[in-house]
Short mmCIF file of C-alpha atoms in Angstrom, two decimals:
data_model
loop_
_atom_site.label_atom_id
_atom_site.label_comp_id
_atom_site.label_asym_id
_atom_site.label_seq_id
_atom_site.Cartn_x
_atom_site.Cartn_y
_atom_site.Cartn_z
CA MET A 1 17.32 -30.82 14.61
CA GLY A 2 18.50 -29.36 18.08
CA PRO A 3 22.55 -30.25 19.14
CA ASN A 4 22.09 -32.95 16.72
CA ARG A 5 21.91 -31.06 13.05
CA ASP A 6 22.95 -32.63 10.07
CA ILE A 7 21.34 -30.39 7.35
CA VAL A 8 25.07 -28.82 6.05
CA TYR A 9 22.82 -24.99 5.23
CA HIS A 10 22.53 -23.75 8.78
CA ASN A 11 21.76 -19.83 9.50
CA GLN A 12 24.42 -18.25 7.02
CA GLN A 13 22.66 -15.70 5.71
CA VAL A 14 23.70 -12.43 7.54
CA THR A 15 27.27 -12.63 5.82
CA GLY A 16 28.20 -9.39 4.80
CA ILE A 17 24.39 -8.16 6.01
CA THR A 18 25.02 -4.78 7.98
CA LEU A 19 23.02 -5.06 11.18
CA SER A 20 21.97 -2.36 13.79
CA ASP A 21 22.55 -2.78 17.74
CA ASP A 22 18.94 -2.70 18.84
CA PRO A 23 16.95 -2.84 16.12
CA LEU A 24 13.99 -2.53 18.31
CA VAL A 25 14.97 1.19 18.40
CA HIS A 26 14.25 2.29 15.16
CA THR A 27 10.44 2.58 15.04
CA PRO A 28 10.25 2.61 11.10
CA GLY A 29 11.49 -1.20 11.74
CA CYS A 30 9.10 -2.07 14.13
CA SER A 31 5.25 -2.30 12.44
CA ARG A 32 1.70 -2.08 13.74
CA PHE A 33 1.88 -5.68 14.80
CA GLY A 34 5.18 -4.99 16.83
CA GLN A 35 3.97 -1.73 18.29
CA VAL A 36 1.32 -3.71 19.94
CA LEU A 37 3.68 -6.38 21.25
CA LEU A 38 5.97 -4.08 23.15
CA CYS A 39 3.29 -2.67 24.49
CA LEU A 40 1.60 -6.54 26.21
CA ALA A 41 5.16 -7.07 26.81
CA MET A 42 5.92 -4.22 29.30
CA LEU A 43 2.72 -4.83 31.55
CA THR A 44 3.70 -7.45 34.36
CA SER A 45 0.31 -8.91 34.97
CA ARG A 46 -2.45 -7.99 32.62
CA ILE A 47 -3.18 -7.43 28.75
CA ASP A 48 -4.64 -4.09 27.93
CA MET A 49 -7.91 -4.72 26.91
CA GLN A 50 -7.18 -2.80 24.04
CA SER A 51 -4.48 -3.79 22.96
CA ILE A 52 -5.89 -4.66 19.52
CA GLN A 53 -6.61 -1.61 17.80
CA GLN A 54 -9.72 -2.37 15.52
CA SER A 55 -12.11 -4.63 14.95
CA VAL A 56 -10.90 -8.25 13.28
CA GLY A 57 -12.96 -10.85 11.35
CA LEU A 58 -15.98 -10.39 9.15
CA GLY A 59 -16.84 -7.13 8.57
CA GLY A 60 -13.90 -5.89 10.73
CA VAL A 61 -10.74 -3.80 9.38
CA ASN A 62 -8.79 -5.83 9.74
CA ARG A 63 -4.69 -4.53 10.49
CA LYS A 64 -2.82 -7.46 9.78
CA ALA A 65 -0.75 -6.52 14.03
CA ASP A 66 -4.11 -6.46 14.94
CA VAL A 67 -5.25 -9.90 12.85
CA ILE A 68 -1.93 -12.00 14.14
CA LEU A 69 -2.63 -11.00 17.81
CA ALA A 70 -6.10 -12.14 17.15
CA GLN A 71 -5.24 -15.45 15.64
CA THR A 72 -1.87 -15.83 18.51
CA LEU A 73 -4.96 -15.83 20.65
CA LEU A 74 -7.59 -18.43 19.23
CA ASN A 75 -4.95 -21.28 18.54
CA ARG A 76 -4.87 -20.86 22.57
CA TYR A 77 -8.30 -22.60 22.07
CA ALA A 78 -7.84 -25.08 19.01
CA LYS A 79 -9.20 -28.72 19.67
CA THR A 80 -7.07 -30.46 17.03
CA HIS A 81 -3.66 -29.86 16.08
CA SER A 82 -5.11 -29.52 12.62
CA SER A 83 -7.13 -26.71 13.92
CA ARG A 84 -4.76 -24.49 14.51
CA LEU A 85 -4.59 -21.09 12.74
CA VAL A 86 -1.65 -20.43 10.41
CA VAL A 87 -0.60 -16.91 11.90
CA ASP A 88 0.03 -14.95 9.32
CA GLY A 89 -2.25 -11.93 9.51
CA VAL A 90 -5.00 -13.06 7.28
CA ALA A 91 -8.47 -12.75 7.89
CA GLY A 92 -9.42 -15.45 5.97
CA ALA A 93 -12.54 -17.96 5.83
CA ALA A 94 -10.10 -19.80 8.54
CA THR A 95 -10.03 -17.14 11.01
CA VAL A 96 -13.49 -15.62 10.60
CA SER A 97 -14.64 -19.56 11.67
CA ALA A 98 -12.63 -20.05 14.43
CA ILE A 99 -13.80 -16.79 16.34
CA LYS A 100 -17.05 -18.20 15.22
CA ARG A 101 -16.62 -21.18 17.08
CA PHE A 102 -14.87 -19.51 19.92
CA GLN A 103 -17.70 -17.32 20.30
CA ARG A 104 -19.89 -19.88 20.32
CA GLU A 105 -18.04 -22.30 22.80
CA LYS A 106 -16.54 -20.15 24.65
CA ALA A 107 -17.65 -17.12 24.73
CA GLY A 108 -21.66 -18.36 25.70
CA MET A 109 -23.21 -16.11 22.75
CA ASN A 110 -25.91 -18.40 20.55
CA LYS A 111 -25.58 -16.38 17.42
CA PRO A 112 -21.70 -14.92 17.33
CA ASP A 113 -20.29 -12.83 14.68
CA GLY A 114 -17.37 -13.54 13.94
CA ARG A 115 -16.20 -10.63 14.49
CA ILE A 116 -13.26 -9.49 17.49
CA ASP A 117 -14.10 -5.85 18.79
CA PRO A 118 -11.58 -3.32 21.12
CA GLY A 119 -12.45 -4.02 24.44
CA GLY A 120 -15.50 -6.27 23.29
CA ARG A 121 -17.39 -9.00 25.00
CA THR A 122 -15.51 -11.88 22.42
CA LEU A 123 -11.82 -10.15 23.41
CA GLY A 124 -12.25 -10.33 26.85
CA ALA A 125 -12.80 -13.85 27.02
CA LEU A 126 -9.70 -14.75 24.64
CA LEU A 127 -7.58 -12.73 27.14
CA GLY A 128 -9.05 -14.20 30.16
CA GLY A 129 -8.13 -11.03 32.41
CA LYS A 130 -4.65 -13.32 32.40
CA ARG A 131 -1.02 -11.80 30.46
CA LEU A 132 -0.19 -13.17 27.26
CA ARG A 133 1.60 -16.61 27.24
CA ILE A 134 3.48 -18.15 25.10
CA ALA A 135 4.43 -21.60 24.03
CA TRP A 136 7.06 -22.82 25.93
CA GLY A 137 7.24 -19.60 28.76
CA GLY A 138 6.36 -21.88 31.64
CA ARG A 139 10.09 -23.37 31.13
CA THR A 140 11.83 -19.53 30.77
CA SER A 141 12.22 -16.94 32.95
CA SER A 142 9.22 -14.42 32.56
CA THR A 143 12.06 -12.05 31.43
CA PHE A 144 13.59 -14.14 28.55
CA ASN A 145 9.59 -14.76 27.96
CA ALA A 146 9.12 -11.20 27.16
CA LYS A 147 12.07 -10.38 25.52
CA VAL A 148 11.04 -13.03 23.10
CA ILE A 149 7.71 -11.05 22.73
CA LYS A 150 9.77 -7.79 21.70
CA ILE A 151 11.92 -9.80 18.76
CA ALA A 152 8.61 -11.32 17.84
CA ALA A 153 6.88 -7.57 17.90
CA ALA A 154 9.82 -6.41 15.56
CA MET A 155 10.00 -9.21 13.12
CA ASP A 156 5.85 -9.65 12.44
CA MET A 157 6.02 -12.91 13.88
CA SER A 158 4.20 -15.33 16.53
CA PRO A 159 6.17 -15.71 19.71
CA ASP A 160 4.86 -19.10 19.58
CA TYR A 161 6.92 -20.19 16.54
CA LEU A 162 10.06 -18.08 18.21
CA MET A 163 9.51 -20.05 20.95
CA ALA A 164 8.95 -23.41 19.25
CA CYS A 165 12.39 -23.24 17.19
CA MET A 166 14.35 -22.69 20.18
CA ALA A 167 12.83 -25.03 22.32
CA PHE A 168 13.99 -27.84 19.34
CA GLU A 169 17.62 -26.42 18.02
CA THR A 170 18.02 -26.71 22.36
CA GLY A 171 16.52 -30.09 22.73
CA GLU A 172 13.97 -28.21 25.11
CA THR A 173 16.31 -27.20 27.51
CA PHE A 174 16.77 -23.06 26.30
CA SER A 175 20.02 -23.41 27.28
CA PRO A 176 22.43 -20.53 25.66
CA SER A 177 25.46 -22.93 26.06
CA ILE A 178 24.35 -26.48 24.31
CA THR A 179 26.08 -27.88 21.67
CA ASN A 180 25.93 -29.19 18.69
CA ALA A 181 26.71 -33.06 19.78
CA ALA A 182 27.82 -33.47 15.63
CA GLY A 183 30.83 -31.39 15.87
CA SER A 184 29.80 -28.47 13.70
CA GLY A 185 30.93 -26.34 16.21
CA ALA A 186 27.45 -24.54 16.19
CA ILE A 187 26.17 -23.00 20.06
CA GLY A 188 23.19 -22.05 21.80
CA LEU A 189 19.30 -20.90 21.25
CA ILE A 190 19.53 -20.67 17.54
CA GLN A 191 22.40 -23.01 17.40
CA PHE A 192 24.89 -20.15 16.42
CA MET A 193 27.79 -21.36 13.67
CA PRO A 194 30.94 -20.12 13.81
CA SER A 195 30.64 -17.78 10.84
CA THR A 196 27.50 -16.76 11.65
CA ALA A 197 28.65 -15.46 15.25
CA LYS A 198 31.58 -13.69 13.82
CA ALA A 199 29.05 -11.87 11.21
CA LEU A 200 26.47 -10.80 14.17
CA GLY A 201 29.43 -8.75 15.37
CA THR A 202 30.16 -11.98 17.98
CA SER A 203 31.26 -15.06 18.84
CA VAL A 204 30.33 -19.06 19.83
CA GLN A 205 32.99 -18.27 22.68
CA ALA A 206 31.20 -15.09 24.02
CA LEU A 207 28.04 -17.02 23.47
CA LYS A 208 28.80 -19.66 25.73
CA GLY A 209 29.72 -17.75 28.53
CA MET A 210 26.02 -15.39 27.98
CA SER A 211 22.70 -15.77 29.87
CA ALA A 212 20.11 -16.65 27.83
CA VAL A 213 18.45 -13.42 28.19
CA GLN A 214 21.73 -11.52 26.85
CA GLN A 215 21.71 -14.17 23.09
CA LEU A 216 18.61 -13.13 22.61
CA LYS A 217 20.09 -10.19 20.86
CA TYR A 218 21.86 -11.84 18.99
CA VAL A 219 18.71 -14.02 17.82
CA GLU A 220 16.88 -10.54 17.57
CA LYS A 221 20.17 -9.60 15.49
CA TYR A 222 19.88 -12.89 13.50
CA PHE A 223 16.30 -12.72 12.27
CA SER A 224 15.81 -8.84 12.17
CA PRO A 225 16.71 -9.44 7.72
CA TYR A 226 13.67 -11.24 7.37
CA GLN A 227 11.33 -8.88 9.60
CA GLY A 228 7.73 -9.26 7.97
CA ARG A 229 8.66 -11.69 6.20
CA LEU A 230 7.70 -14.81 8.74
CA GLN A 231 4.81 -16.00 7.90
CA ASN A 232 4.05 -19.10 8.92
CA LEU A 233 6.20 -21.80 11.32
CA GLU A 234 7.94 -22.93 8.57
CA ASP A 235 9.71 -19.86 7.46
CA VAL A 236 11.11 -19.46 11.26
CA TYR A 237 12.84 -22.48 11.15
CA LEU A 238 14.20 -21.91 7.74
CA ALA A 239 15.13 -18.71 8.55
CA VAL A 240 17.77 -20.71 11.37
CA LEU A 241 18.08 -23.90 9.25
CA TYR A 242 17.93 -22.68 5.37
CA PRO A 243 17.35 -18.86 4.90
CA ALA A 244 16.95 -19.93 1.11
CA ALA A 245 13.75 -21.32 1.68
CA VAL A 246 11.68 -18.51 3.60
CA GLY A 247 8.57 -17.68 1.99
CA MET A 248 8.77 -20.96 0.16
CA ASN A 249 5.53 -22.74 0.18
CA PRO A 250 5.64 -25.36 2.81
CA SER A 251 4.43 -28.00 0.53
CA GLN A 252 7.31 -27.02 -2.52
CA ALA A 253 10.18 -29.09 -3.45
CA LEU A 254 12.87 -28.00 -1.63
CA PHE A 255 15.73 -30.64 -2.39
CA ARG A 256 15.02 -33.98 -5.13
CA ARG A 257 16.71 -37.17 -5.02
CA GLY A 258 19.64 -36.87 -7.15
CA THR A 259 20.42 -34.30 -5.91
CA LEU A 260 23.82 -33.57 -3.28
CA THR A 261 21.79 -31.48 -1.05
CA TYR A 262 18.67 -34.25 -1.04
CA THR A 263 21.92 -36.74 -0.44
CA GLN A 264 22.83 -34.84 2.47
CA ASN A 265 19.28 -34.59 4.21
CA SER A 266 17.36 -37.60 2.67
CA GLY A 267 17.03 -38.22 6.70
CA PHE A 268 14.23 -35.69 6.24
CA ASP A 269 12.32 -37.58 2.82
CA LYS A 270 9.14 -39.08 5.86
CA ASN A 271 6.68 -40.58 2.64
CA LYS A 272 10.63 -41.36 0.86
CA ASP A 273 8.68 -39.92 -2.68
CA GLY A 274 12.47 -38.40 -3.55
CA ILE A 275 11.56 -34.75 -2.64
CA ILE A 276 11.68 -32.99 0.60
CA THR A 277 9.66 -30.13 1.75
CA PRO A 278 9.93 -27.19 4.21
CA ALA A 279 6.90 -28.83 5.77
CA GLU A 280 8.80 -31.86 6.19
CA ILE A 281 11.45 -30.07 7.15
CA SER A 282 9.63 -28.79 10.22
CA LEU A 283 7.65 -31.82 11.38
CA LYS A 284 9.64 -32.26 14.63
CA VAL A 285 9.69 -28.15 14.95
CA ARG A 286 5.94 -28.21 14.68
CA ALA A 287 6.09 -31.36 17.09
CA ALA A 288 7.89 -28.83 19.76
CA TYR A 289 5.00 -26.27 18.68
CA GLU A 290 2.24 -27.91 19.72
CA LYS A 291 3.96 -29.45 22.93
CA GLY A 292 4.83 -25.57 24.12
CA LEU A 293 1.35 -24.69 24.07
CA THR A 294 0.25 -27.75 26.66
CA THR A 295 -0.28 -27.65 29.96
CA GLY A 296 2.71 -27.57 32.08
CA TYR A 297 4.53 -26.02 29.14
CA MET A 298 2.66 -22.53 27.97
CA GLY A 299 3.74 -19.95 30.33
#
């Protein structure tokens, strides 16, 4: 909800969890996808054409790291919201279809093969010779964007999903000091609750005095228990809002009419069927995701 949060289970999962000061330092905790994006984040102007290490798509090797990056890039060219891929690292029929469509419509291939090869024509067209741009990156600094790419790398998630969540949580300001208007005491990029800040080794007062880039250290710490589990936008947002629901099917019932949790969050029940799903809870975040990928916001 951004600063006007009304759901009651906001980012409480870290209590009792021991977190390292810098998860990125530990190589075993950073997947192949992480290594790919970490390399991308270090570049200042252009993406290494070998950023996809092995083939993706029909008949490809389809390592998860490479598939996630390919899906992220393909989503830049989706014509409609509904045609965007779920960035889950699985090279299924939808991903192969998107590759073929891109090859036919953007890469000028009369006989698309549905595969992206390292250094090949399709990858070159996807990258366009440019640096990796992310959702909402046009509204934040290059230093901030590079750090977000690093965090996404460590967590095996799309940087676009993380940016969308922070845009929504801060009312599109990306302010590290923005507070919850409802008086919960939550603050900052992902609306850290006081108890969460304490579990992370800081305080809301300290977080308020940080720059946005400095506060990203605690965003990273917050998400570290979910490394490898954030398969879609709903997972990323629910890790912030209601951690117990991470990994749920977006259409699965989360709250049902007749329970206290449903009553407290009934505003999310858009179709008034007595069931609140992760997809319903994430509708506004998805709108932020789509907006962040448009001209003037992506960067």
